[in-house]
Every structure is written in structure tokens, then in C-alpha cells.
JSON list of C-alpha atoms in Angstrom, two decimals:
[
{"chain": "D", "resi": 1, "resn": "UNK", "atom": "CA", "xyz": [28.03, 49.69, -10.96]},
{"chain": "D", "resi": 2, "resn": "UNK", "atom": "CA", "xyz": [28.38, 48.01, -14.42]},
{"chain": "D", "resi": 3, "resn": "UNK", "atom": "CA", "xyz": [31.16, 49.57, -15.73]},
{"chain": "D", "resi": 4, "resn": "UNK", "atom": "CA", "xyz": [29.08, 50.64, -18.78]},
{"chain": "D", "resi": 5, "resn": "UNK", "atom": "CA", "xyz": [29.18, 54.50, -19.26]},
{"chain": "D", "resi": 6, "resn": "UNK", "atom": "CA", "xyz": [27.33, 56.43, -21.59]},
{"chain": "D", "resi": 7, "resn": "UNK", "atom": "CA", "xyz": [27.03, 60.47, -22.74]},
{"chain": "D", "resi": 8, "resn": "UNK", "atom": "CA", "xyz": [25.56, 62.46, -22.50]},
{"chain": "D", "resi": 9, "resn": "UNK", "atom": "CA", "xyz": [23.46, 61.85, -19.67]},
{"chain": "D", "resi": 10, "resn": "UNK", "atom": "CA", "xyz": [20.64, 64.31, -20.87]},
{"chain": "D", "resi": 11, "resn": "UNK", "atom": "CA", "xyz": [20.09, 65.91, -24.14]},
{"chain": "D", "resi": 12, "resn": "UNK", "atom": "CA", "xyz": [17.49, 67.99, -25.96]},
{"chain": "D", "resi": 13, "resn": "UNK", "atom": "CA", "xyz": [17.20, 68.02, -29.34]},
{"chain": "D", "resi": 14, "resn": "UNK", "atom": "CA", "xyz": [14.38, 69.87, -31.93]},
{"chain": "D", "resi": 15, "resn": "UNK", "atom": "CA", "xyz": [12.42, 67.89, -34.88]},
{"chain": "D", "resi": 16, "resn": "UNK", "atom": "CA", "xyz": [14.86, 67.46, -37.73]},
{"chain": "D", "resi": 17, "resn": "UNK", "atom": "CA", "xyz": [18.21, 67.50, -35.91]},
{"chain": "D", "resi": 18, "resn": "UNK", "atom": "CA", "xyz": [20.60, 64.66, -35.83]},
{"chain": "D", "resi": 19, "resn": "UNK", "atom": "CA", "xyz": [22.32, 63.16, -32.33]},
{"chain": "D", "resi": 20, "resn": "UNK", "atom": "CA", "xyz": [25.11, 61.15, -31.22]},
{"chain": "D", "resi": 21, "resn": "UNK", "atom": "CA", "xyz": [24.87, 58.87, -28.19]},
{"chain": "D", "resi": 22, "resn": "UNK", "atom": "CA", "xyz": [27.86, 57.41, -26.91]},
{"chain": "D", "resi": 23, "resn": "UNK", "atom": "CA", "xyz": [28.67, 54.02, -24.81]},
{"chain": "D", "resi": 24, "resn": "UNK", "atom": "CA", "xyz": [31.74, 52.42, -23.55]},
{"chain": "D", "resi": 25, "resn": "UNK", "atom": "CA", "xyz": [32.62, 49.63, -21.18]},
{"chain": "D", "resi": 26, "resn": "UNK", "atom": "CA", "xyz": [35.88, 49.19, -18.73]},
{"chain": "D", "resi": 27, "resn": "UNK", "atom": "CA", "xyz": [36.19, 45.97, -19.96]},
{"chain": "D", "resi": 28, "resn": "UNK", "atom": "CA", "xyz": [36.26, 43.97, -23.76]},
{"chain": "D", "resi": 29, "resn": "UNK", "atom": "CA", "xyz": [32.73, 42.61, -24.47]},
{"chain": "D", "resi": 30, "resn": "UNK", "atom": "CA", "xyz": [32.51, 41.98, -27.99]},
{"chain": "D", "resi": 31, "resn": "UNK", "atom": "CA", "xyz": [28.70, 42.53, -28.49]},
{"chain": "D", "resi": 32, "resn": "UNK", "atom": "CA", "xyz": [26.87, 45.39, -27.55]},
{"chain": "D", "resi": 33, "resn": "UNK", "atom": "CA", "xyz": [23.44, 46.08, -27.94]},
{"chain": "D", "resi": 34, "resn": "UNK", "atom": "CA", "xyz": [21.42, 49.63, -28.02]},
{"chain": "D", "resi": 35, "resn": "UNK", "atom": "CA", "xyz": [17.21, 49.61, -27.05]},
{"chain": "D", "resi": 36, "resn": "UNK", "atom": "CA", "xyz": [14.93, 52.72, -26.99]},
{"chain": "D", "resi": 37, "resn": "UNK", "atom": "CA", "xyz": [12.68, 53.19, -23.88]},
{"chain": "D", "resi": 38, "resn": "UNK", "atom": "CA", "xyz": [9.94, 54.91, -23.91]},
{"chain": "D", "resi": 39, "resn": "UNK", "atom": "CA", "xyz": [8.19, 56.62, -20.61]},
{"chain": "D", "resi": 40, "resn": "UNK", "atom": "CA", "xyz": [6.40, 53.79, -18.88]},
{"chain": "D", "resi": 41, "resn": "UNK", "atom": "CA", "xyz": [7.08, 51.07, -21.45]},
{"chain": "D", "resi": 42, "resn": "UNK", "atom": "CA", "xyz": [9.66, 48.48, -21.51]},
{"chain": "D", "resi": 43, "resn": "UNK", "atom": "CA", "xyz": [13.05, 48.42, -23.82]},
{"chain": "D", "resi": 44, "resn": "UNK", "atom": "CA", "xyz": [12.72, 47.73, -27.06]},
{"chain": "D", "resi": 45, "resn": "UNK", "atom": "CA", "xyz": [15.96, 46.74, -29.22]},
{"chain": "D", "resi": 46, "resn": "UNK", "atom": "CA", "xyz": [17.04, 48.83, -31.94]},
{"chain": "D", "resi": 47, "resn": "UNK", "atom": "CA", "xyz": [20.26, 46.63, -32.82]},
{"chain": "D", "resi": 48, "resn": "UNK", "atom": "CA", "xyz": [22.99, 45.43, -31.86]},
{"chain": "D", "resi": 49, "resn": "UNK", "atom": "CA", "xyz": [26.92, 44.78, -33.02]},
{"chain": "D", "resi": 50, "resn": "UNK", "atom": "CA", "xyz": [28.99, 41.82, -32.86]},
{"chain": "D", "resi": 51, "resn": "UNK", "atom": "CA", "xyz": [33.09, 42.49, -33.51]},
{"chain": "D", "resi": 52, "resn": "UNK", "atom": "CA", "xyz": [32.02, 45.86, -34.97]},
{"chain": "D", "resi": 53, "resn": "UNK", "atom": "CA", "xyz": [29.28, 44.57, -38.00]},
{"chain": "D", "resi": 54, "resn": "UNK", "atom": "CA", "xyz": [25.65, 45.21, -37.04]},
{"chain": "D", "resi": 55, "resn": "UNK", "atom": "CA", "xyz": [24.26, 41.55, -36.12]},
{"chain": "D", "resi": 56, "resn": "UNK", "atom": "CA", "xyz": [20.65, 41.89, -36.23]},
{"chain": "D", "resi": 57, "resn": "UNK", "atom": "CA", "xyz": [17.93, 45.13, -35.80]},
{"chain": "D", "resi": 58, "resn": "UNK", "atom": "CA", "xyz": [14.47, 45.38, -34.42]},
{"chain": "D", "resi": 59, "resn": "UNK", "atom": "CA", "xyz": [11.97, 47.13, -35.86]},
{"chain": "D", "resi": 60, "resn": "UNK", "atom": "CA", "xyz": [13.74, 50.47, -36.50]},
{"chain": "D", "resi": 61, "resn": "UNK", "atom": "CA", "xyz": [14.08, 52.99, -39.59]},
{"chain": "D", "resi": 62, "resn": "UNK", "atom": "CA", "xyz": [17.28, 53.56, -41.27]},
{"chain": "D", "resi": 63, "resn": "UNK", "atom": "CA", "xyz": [17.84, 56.64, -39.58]},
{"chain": "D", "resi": 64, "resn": "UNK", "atom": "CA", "xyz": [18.77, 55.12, -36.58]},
{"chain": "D", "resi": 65, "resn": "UNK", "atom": "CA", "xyz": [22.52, 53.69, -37.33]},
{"chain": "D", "resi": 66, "resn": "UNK", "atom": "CA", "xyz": [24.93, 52.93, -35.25]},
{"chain": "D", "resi": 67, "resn": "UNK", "atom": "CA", "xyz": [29.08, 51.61, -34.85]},
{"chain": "D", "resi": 68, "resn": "UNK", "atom": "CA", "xyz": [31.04, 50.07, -33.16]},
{"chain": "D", "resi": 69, "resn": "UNK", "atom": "CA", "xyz": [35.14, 50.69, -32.39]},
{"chain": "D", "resi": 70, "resn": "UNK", "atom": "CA", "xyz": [37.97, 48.39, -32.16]},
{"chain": "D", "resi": 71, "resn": "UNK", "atom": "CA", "xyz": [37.90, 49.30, -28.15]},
{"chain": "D", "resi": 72, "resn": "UNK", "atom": "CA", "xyz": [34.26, 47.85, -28.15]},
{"chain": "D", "resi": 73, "resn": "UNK", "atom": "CA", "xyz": [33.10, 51.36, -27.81]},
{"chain": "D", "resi": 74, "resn": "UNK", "atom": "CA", "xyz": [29.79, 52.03, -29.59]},
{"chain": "D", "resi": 75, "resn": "UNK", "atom": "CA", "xyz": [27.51, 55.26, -30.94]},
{"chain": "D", "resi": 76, "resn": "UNK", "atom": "CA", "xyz": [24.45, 55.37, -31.94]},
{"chain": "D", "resi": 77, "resn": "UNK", "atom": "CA", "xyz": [23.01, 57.60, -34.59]},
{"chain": "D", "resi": 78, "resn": "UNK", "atom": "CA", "xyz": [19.75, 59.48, -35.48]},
{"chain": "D", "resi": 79, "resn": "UNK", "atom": "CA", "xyz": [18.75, 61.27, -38.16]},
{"chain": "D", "resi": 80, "resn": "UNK", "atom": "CA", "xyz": [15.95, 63.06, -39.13]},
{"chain": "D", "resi": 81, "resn": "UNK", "atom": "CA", "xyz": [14.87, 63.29, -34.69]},
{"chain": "D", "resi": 82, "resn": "UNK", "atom": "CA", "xyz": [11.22, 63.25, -34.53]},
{"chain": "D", "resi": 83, "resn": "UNK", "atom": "CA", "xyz": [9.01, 64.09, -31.23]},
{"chain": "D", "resi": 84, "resn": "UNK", "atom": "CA", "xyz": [8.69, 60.26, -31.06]},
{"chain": "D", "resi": 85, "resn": "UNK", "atom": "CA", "xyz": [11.86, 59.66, -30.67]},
{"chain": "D", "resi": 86, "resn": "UNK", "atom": "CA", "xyz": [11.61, 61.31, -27.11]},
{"chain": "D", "resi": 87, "resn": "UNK", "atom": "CA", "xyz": [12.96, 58.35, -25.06]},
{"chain": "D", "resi": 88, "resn": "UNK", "atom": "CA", "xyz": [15.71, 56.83, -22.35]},
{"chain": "D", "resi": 89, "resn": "UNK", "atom": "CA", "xyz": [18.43, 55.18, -25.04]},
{"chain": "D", "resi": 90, "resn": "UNK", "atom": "CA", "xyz": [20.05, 52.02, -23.15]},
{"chain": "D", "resi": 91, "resn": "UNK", "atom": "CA", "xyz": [23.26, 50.01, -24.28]},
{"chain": "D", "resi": 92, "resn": "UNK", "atom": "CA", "xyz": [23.92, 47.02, -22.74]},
{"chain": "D", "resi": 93, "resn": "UNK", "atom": "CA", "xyz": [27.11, 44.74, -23.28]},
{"chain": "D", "resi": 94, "resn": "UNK", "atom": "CA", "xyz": [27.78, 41.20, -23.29]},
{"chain": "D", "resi": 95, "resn": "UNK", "atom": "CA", "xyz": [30.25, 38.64, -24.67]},
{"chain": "D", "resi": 96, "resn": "UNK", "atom": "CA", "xyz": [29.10, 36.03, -26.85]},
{"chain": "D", "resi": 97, "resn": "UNK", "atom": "CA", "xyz": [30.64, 32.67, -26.01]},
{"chain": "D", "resi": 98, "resn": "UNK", "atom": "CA", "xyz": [30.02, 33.18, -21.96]},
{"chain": "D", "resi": 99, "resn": "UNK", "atom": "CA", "xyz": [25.93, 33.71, -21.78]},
{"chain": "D", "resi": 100, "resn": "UNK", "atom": "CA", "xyz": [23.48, 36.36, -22.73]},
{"chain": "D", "resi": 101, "resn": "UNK", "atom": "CA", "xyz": [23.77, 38.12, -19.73]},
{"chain": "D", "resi": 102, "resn": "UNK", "atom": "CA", "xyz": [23.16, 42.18, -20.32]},
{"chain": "D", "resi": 103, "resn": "UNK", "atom": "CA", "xyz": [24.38, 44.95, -18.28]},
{"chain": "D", "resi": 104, "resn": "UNK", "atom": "CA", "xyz": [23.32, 47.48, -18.53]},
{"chain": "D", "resi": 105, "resn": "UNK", "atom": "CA", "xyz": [24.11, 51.33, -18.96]},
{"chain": "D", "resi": 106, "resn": "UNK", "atom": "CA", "xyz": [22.52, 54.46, -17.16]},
{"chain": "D", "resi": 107, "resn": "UNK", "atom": "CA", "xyz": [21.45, 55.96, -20.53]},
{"chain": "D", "resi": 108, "resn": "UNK", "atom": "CA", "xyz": [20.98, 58.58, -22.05]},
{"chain": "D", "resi": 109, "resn": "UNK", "atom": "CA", "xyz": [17.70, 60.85, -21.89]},
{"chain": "D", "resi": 110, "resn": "UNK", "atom": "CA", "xyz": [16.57, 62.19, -25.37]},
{"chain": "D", "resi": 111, "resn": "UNK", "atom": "CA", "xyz": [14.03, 65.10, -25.65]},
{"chain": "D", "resi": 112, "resn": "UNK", "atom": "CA", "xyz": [13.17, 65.91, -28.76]},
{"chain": "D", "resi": 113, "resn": "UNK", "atom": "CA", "xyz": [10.78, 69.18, -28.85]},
{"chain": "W", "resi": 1, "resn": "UNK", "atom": "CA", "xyz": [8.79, 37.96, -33.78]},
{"chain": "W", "resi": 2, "resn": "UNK", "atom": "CA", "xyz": [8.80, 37.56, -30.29]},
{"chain": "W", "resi": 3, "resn": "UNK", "atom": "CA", "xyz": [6.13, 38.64, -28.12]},
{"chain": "W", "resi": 4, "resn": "UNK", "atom": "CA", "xyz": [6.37, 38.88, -24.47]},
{"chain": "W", "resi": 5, "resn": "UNK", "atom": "CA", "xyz": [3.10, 39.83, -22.30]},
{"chain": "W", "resi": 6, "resn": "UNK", "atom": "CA", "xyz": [3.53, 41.53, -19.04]},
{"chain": "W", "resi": 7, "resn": "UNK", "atom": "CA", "xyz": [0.87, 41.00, -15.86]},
{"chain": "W", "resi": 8, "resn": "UNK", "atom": "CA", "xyz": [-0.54, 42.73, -13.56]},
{"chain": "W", "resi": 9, "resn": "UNK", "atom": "CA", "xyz": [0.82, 46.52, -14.62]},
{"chain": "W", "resi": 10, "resn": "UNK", "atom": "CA", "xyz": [0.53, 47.20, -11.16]},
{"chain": "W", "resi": 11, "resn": "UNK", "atom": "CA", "xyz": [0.99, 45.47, -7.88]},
{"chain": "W", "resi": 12, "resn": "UNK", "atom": "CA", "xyz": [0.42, 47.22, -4.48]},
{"chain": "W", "resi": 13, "resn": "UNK", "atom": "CA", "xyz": [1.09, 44.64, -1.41]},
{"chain": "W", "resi": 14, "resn": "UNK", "atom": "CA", "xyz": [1.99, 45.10, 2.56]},
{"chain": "W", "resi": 15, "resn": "UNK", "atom": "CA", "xyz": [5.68, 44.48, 3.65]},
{"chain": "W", "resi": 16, "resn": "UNK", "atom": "CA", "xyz": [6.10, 41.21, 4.30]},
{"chain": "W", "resi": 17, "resn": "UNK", "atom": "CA", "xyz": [3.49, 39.46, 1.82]},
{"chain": "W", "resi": 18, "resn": "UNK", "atom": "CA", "xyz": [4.44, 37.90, -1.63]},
{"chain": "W", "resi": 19, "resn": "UNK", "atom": "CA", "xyz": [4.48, 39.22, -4.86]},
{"chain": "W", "resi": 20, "resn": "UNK", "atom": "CA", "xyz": [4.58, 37.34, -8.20]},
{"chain": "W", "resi": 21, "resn": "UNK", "atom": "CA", "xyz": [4.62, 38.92, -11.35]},
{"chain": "W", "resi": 22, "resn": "UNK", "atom": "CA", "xyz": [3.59, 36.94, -14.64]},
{"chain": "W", "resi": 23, "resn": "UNK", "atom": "CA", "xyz": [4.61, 36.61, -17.91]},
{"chain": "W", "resi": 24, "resn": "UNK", "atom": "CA", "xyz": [3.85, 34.56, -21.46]},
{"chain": "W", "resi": 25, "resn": "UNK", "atom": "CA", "xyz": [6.19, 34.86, -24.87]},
{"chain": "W", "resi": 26, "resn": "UNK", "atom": "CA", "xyz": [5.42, 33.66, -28.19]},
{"chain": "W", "resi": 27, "resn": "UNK", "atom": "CA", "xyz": [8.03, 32.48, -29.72]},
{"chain": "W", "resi": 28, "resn": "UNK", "atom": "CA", "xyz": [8.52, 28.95, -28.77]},
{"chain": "W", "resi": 29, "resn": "UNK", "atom": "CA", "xyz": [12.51, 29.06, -29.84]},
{"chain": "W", "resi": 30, "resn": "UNK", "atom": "CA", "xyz": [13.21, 31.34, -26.89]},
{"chain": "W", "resi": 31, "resn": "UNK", "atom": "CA", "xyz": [15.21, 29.47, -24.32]},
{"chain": "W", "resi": 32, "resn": "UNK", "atom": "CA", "xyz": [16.56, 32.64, -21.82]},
{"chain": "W", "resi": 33, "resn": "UNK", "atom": "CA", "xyz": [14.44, 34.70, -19.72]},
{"chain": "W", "resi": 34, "resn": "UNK", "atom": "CA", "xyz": [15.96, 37.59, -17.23]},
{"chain": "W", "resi": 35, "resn": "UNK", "atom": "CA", "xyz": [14.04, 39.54, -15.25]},
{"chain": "W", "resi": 36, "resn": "UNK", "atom": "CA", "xyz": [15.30, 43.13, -14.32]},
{"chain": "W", "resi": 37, "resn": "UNK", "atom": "CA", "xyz": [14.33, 45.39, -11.96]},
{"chain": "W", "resi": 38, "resn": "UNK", "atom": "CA", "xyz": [14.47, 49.42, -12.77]},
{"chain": "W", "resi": 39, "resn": "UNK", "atom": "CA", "xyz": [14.49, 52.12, -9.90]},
{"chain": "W", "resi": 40, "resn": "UNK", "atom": "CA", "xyz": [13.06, 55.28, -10.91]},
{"chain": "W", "resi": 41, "resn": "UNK", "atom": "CA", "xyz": [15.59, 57.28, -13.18]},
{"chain": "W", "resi": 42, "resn": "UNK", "atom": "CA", "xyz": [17.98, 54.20, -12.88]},
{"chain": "W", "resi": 43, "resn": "UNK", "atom": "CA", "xyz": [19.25, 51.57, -15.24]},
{"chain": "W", "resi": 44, "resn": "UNK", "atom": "CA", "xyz": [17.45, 47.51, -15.08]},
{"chain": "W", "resi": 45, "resn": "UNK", "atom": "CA", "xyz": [19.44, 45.98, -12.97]},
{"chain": "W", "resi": 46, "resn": "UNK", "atom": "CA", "xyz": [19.35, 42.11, -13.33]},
{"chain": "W", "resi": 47, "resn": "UNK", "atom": "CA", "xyz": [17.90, 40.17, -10.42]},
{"chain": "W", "resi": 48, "resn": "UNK", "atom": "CA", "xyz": [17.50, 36.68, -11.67]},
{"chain": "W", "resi": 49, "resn": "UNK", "atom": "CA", "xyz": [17.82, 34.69, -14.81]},
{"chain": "W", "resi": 50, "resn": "UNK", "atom": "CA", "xyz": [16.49, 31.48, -16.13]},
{"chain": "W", "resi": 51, "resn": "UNK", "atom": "CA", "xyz": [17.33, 29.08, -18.89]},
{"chain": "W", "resi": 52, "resn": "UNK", "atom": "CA", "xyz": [14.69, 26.80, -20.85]},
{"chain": "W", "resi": 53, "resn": "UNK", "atom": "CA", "xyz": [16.43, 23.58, -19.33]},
{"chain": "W", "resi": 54, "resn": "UNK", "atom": "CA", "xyz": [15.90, 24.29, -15.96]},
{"chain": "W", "resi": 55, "resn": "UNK", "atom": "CA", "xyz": [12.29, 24.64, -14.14]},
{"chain": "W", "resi": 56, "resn": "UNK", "atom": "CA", "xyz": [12.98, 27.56, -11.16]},
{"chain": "W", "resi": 57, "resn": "UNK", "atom": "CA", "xyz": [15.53, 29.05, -9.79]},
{"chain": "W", "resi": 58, "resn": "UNK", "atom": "CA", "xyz": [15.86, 30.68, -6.63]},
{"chain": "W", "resi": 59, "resn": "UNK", "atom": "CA", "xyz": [18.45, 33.64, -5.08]},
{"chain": "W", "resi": 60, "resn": "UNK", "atom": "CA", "xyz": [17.35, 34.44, -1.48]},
{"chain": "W", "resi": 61, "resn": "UNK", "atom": "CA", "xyz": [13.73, 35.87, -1.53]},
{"chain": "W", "resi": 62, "resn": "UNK", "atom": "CA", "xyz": [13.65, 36.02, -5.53]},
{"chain": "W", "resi": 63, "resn": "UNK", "atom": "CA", "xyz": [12.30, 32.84, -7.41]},
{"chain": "W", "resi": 64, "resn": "UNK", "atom": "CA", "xyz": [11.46, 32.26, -11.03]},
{"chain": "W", "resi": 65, "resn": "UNK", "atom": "CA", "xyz": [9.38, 29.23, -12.30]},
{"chain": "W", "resi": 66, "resn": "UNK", "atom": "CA", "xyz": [9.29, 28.49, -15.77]},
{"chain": "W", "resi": 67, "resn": "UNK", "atom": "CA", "xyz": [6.44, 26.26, -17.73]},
{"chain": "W", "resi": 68, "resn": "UNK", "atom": "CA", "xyz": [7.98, 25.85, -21.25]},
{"chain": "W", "resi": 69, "resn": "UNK", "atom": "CA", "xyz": [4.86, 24.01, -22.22]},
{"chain": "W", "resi": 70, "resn": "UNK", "atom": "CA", "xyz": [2.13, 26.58, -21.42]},
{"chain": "W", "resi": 71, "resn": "UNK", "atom": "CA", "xyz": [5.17, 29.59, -22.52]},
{"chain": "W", "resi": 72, "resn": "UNK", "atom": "CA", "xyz": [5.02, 31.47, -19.58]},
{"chain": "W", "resi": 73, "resn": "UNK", "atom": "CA", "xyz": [7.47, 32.65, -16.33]},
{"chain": "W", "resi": 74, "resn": "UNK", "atom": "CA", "xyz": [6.85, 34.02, -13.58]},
{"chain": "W", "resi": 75, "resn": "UNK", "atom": "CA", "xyz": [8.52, 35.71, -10.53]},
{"chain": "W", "resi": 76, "resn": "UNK", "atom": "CA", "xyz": [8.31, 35.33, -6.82]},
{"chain": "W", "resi": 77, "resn": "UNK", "atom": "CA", "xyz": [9.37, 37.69, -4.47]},
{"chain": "W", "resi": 78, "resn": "UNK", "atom": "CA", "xyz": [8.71, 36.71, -0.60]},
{"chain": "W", "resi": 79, "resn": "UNK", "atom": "CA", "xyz": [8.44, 38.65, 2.31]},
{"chain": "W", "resi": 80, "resn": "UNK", "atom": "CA", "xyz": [8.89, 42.01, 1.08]},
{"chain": "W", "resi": 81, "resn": "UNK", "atom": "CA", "xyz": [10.41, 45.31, 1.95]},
{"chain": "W", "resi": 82, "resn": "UNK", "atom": "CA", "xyz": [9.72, 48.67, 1.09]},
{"chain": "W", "resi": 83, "resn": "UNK", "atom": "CA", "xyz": [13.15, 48.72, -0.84]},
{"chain": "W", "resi": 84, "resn": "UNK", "atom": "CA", "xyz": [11.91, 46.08, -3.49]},
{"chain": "W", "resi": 85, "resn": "UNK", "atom": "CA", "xyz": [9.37, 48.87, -4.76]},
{"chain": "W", "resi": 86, "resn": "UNK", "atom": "CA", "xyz": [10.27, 49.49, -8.34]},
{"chain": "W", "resi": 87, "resn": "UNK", "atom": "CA", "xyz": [9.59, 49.04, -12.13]},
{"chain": "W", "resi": 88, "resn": "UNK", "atom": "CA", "xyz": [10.01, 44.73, -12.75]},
{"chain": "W", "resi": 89, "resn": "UNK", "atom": "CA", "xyz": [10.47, 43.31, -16.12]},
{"chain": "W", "resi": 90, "resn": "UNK", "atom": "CA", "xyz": [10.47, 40.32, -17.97]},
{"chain": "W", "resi": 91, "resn": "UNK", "atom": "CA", "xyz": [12.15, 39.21, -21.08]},
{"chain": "W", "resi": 92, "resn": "UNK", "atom": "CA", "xyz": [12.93, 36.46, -23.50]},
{"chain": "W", "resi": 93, "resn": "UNK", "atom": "CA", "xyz": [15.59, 36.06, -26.05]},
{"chain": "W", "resi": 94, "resn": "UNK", "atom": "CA", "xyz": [17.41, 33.18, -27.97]},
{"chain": "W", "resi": 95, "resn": "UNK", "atom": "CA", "xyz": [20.44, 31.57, -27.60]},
{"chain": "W", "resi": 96, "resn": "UNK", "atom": "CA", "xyz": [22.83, 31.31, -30.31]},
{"chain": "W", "resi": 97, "resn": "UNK", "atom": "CA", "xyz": [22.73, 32.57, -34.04]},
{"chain": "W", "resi": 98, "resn": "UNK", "atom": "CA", "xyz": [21.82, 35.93, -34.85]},
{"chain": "W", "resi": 99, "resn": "UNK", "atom": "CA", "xyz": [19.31, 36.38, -32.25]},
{"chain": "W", "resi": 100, "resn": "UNK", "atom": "CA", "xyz": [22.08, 35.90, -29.68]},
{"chain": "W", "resi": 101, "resn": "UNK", "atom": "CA", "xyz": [21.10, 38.50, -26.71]},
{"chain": "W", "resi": 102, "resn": "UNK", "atom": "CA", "xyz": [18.05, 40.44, -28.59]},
{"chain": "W", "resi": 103, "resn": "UNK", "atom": "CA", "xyz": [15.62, 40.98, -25.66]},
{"chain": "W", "resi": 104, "resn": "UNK", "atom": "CA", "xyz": [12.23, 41.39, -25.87]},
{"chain": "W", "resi": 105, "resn": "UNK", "atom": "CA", "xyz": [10.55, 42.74, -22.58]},
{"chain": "W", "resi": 106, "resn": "UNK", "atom": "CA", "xyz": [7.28, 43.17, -21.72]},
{"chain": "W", "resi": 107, "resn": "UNK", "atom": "CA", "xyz": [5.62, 46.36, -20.30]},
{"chain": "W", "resi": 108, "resn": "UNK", "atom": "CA", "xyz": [6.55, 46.14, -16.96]},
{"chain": "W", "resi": 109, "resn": "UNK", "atom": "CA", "xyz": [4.76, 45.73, -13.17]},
{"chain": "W", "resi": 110, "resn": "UNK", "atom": "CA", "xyz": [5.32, 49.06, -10.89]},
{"chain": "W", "resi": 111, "resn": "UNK", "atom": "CA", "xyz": [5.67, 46.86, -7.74]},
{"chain": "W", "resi": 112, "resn": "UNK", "atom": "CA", "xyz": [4.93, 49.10, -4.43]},
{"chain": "W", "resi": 113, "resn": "UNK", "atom": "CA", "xyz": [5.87, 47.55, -1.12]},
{"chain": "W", "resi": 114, "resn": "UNK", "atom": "CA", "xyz": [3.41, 49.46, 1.71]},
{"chain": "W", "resi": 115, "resn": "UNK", "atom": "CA", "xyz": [5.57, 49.99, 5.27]}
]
């Protein structure tokens, strides 16, 4: 195991609603980043925080937003769900100084009907 | 942006023969490719890493070779087991700046090892 939690595990949403997905890590890793899988397609990155300011997004509306806490806790937000939005939502931490090394979280499984 | 291209999709071999799974990028800047392998309702798990100063790397029966020139990686995986059937995937990403840890995979290889 990673130490990397996040909640819910599972969650279904309808078109139009707004979620919250959680992560958190046992230990301090100052950057943590979120990506959006899609069934049978690889993780793409949404964006990711640095020290609690958003350091860099992929190619991702404004509705998805995100935070991150003094603990190094993060959420990630989405407005607006659409159907497409249907997907496995992956953090992943790291620490800038000491590689780019990811671990990973178990996710959490969006359906959006 | 980066682009990272994924081959085959699918890979069926007989325990005990070699895989390799290939991949090219785009973006010439990119100096860190991991590979991760994902188990069916599971988390990528890291199984090797490589950096753009170093050639291969090997860990056991996992090897990755690198060719900075031609901008593509690949992985090895010898004599395998019914246990290394799973999702593999490649990625790239830049060191340093604000492109520190931003991976970009490709589509993955469903790997299935035959008993």
C-alpha cells in the first residue's frame, strides 16, 4: 500500500450535479496531482498543486477545480457533472526536490447518469 | 504538448516467453519515463522507471531501454507468469519547472500471460 487514501470509493452522480473527491496521504508530500481515467484509456492529468497553489492543468474546463490543505490533503471539484465525466479519478503524490516518482491512490469511481 | 503512443493494445503470450511493450513521445524536453502496471479495479502500481541520462535499466525480469534519439522506450518482461497479466502503461513527463511530475500516458497494453 501507498499510503494515499481517497473517498469515496464509489459514487453516482446525475447530469448537472456537483461532487467532491477527497485525497490524503500518511505522510507530507508537498505536490499532489489529480488525472481522470476513462474505461480502457490511460490517465490523463487534470492538475496538480504545489504548497497549496495550482502549478499547472491539462486540458480541463474550469469546472473542474481543486485545493489543497496545509496537511497536504487535497479535493477535487466538479461542477456542472456531465455523462462524460463518467470516469476512475486518481491522485497521486510526490515531493518535489526528491524525484518525480507518483504513487498512486485507489480512486475514486464516478458515474454520472 | 506531449504525446505519448502506446503499442501493441494487446499482447497474448505463453508463460515463460517475453513480452515487450513499445512506446514513442513527442516532446523532445521529456527526460522521465515510468511505466506502471494496473490490475483490474486496482491503482498503477509503478514497476520501473527511467531517466533520459541513462540507456536501460533492469529490476529482476523487468527491463526498460530507452533511445532518446529515435523518442521511444520500451519494456521487457522475461519469462513470464500468469500473475504479470494486467493493464501496462507508459509515460513521459519533465523534470523541473512547472511541468515537474505532469504525466502523460499512453493507452495502455492488456498483457495476458497463458498457463
Amino acid at each position: 500500500e501507498t499510503g494515499v487514501t481517497q473517498s469515496p470509493t464509489h459514487l453516482i452522480k446525475t447530469r448537472g450535479q456537483q461532487v467532491t473527491l477527497r485525497c490524503s496521504s500518511q505522510s507530507g508530500h508537498n505536490t499532489v496531482s489529480w488525472y481522470q481515467q476513462a474505461l480502457g484509456q490511460g490517465p490523463q492529468f487534470i492538475f496538480q498543486y504545489y504548497r497549496e497553489e495550482e502549478n499547472g492543468r491539462g486540458n480541463f474546463p474550469p469546472r473542474f477545480s481543486g485545493l489543497q490543505f496545509p496537511n497536504y490533503s487535497s479535493e477535487l471539484n466538479v461542477n456542472a457533472l456531465e455523462l462524460d465525466d463518467s470516469a476512475l479519478y486518481l491522485c497521486a503524490r510526490s515531493f518535489q526536490g526528491l524525484g518525480e516518482t507518483q504513487d498512486f491512490g485507489p480512486g475514486t469511481r464516478l458515474l454520472v447518469l | 504538448g506531449e504525446n505519448v503512443e502506446q503499442h501493441p493494445s494487446t499482447l497474448s503470450v505463453q508463460e515463460g516467453d517475453s513480452a515487450v511493450i513499445k512506446c514513442t513521445y513527442s516532446d523532445s524536453a521529456s527526460n522521465y519515463f515510468p511505466w506502471y502496471k494496473q490490475e483490474l479495479g486496482k491503482r498503477p502500481q509503478l514497476i520501473i522507471d527511467i531517466r533520459s541520462n541513462v540507456g536501460e535499466k533492469k529490476d529482476q525480469r523487468i527491463a526498460v531501454t530507452l533511445n532518446k534519439t529515435a523518442k521511444h522506450f520500451s519494456l521487457h518482461i522475461t519469462e513470464t507468469q500468469p500473475e504479470d497479466s494486467a493493464v501496462y502503461f507508459c509515460a513521459a513527463s519533465r523534470r523541473g519547472g512547472t511541468s515537474y511530475g505532469k504525466l502523460t500516458f499512453g493507452q495502455g497494453t492488456i498483457l495476458t500471460v497463458h498457463p
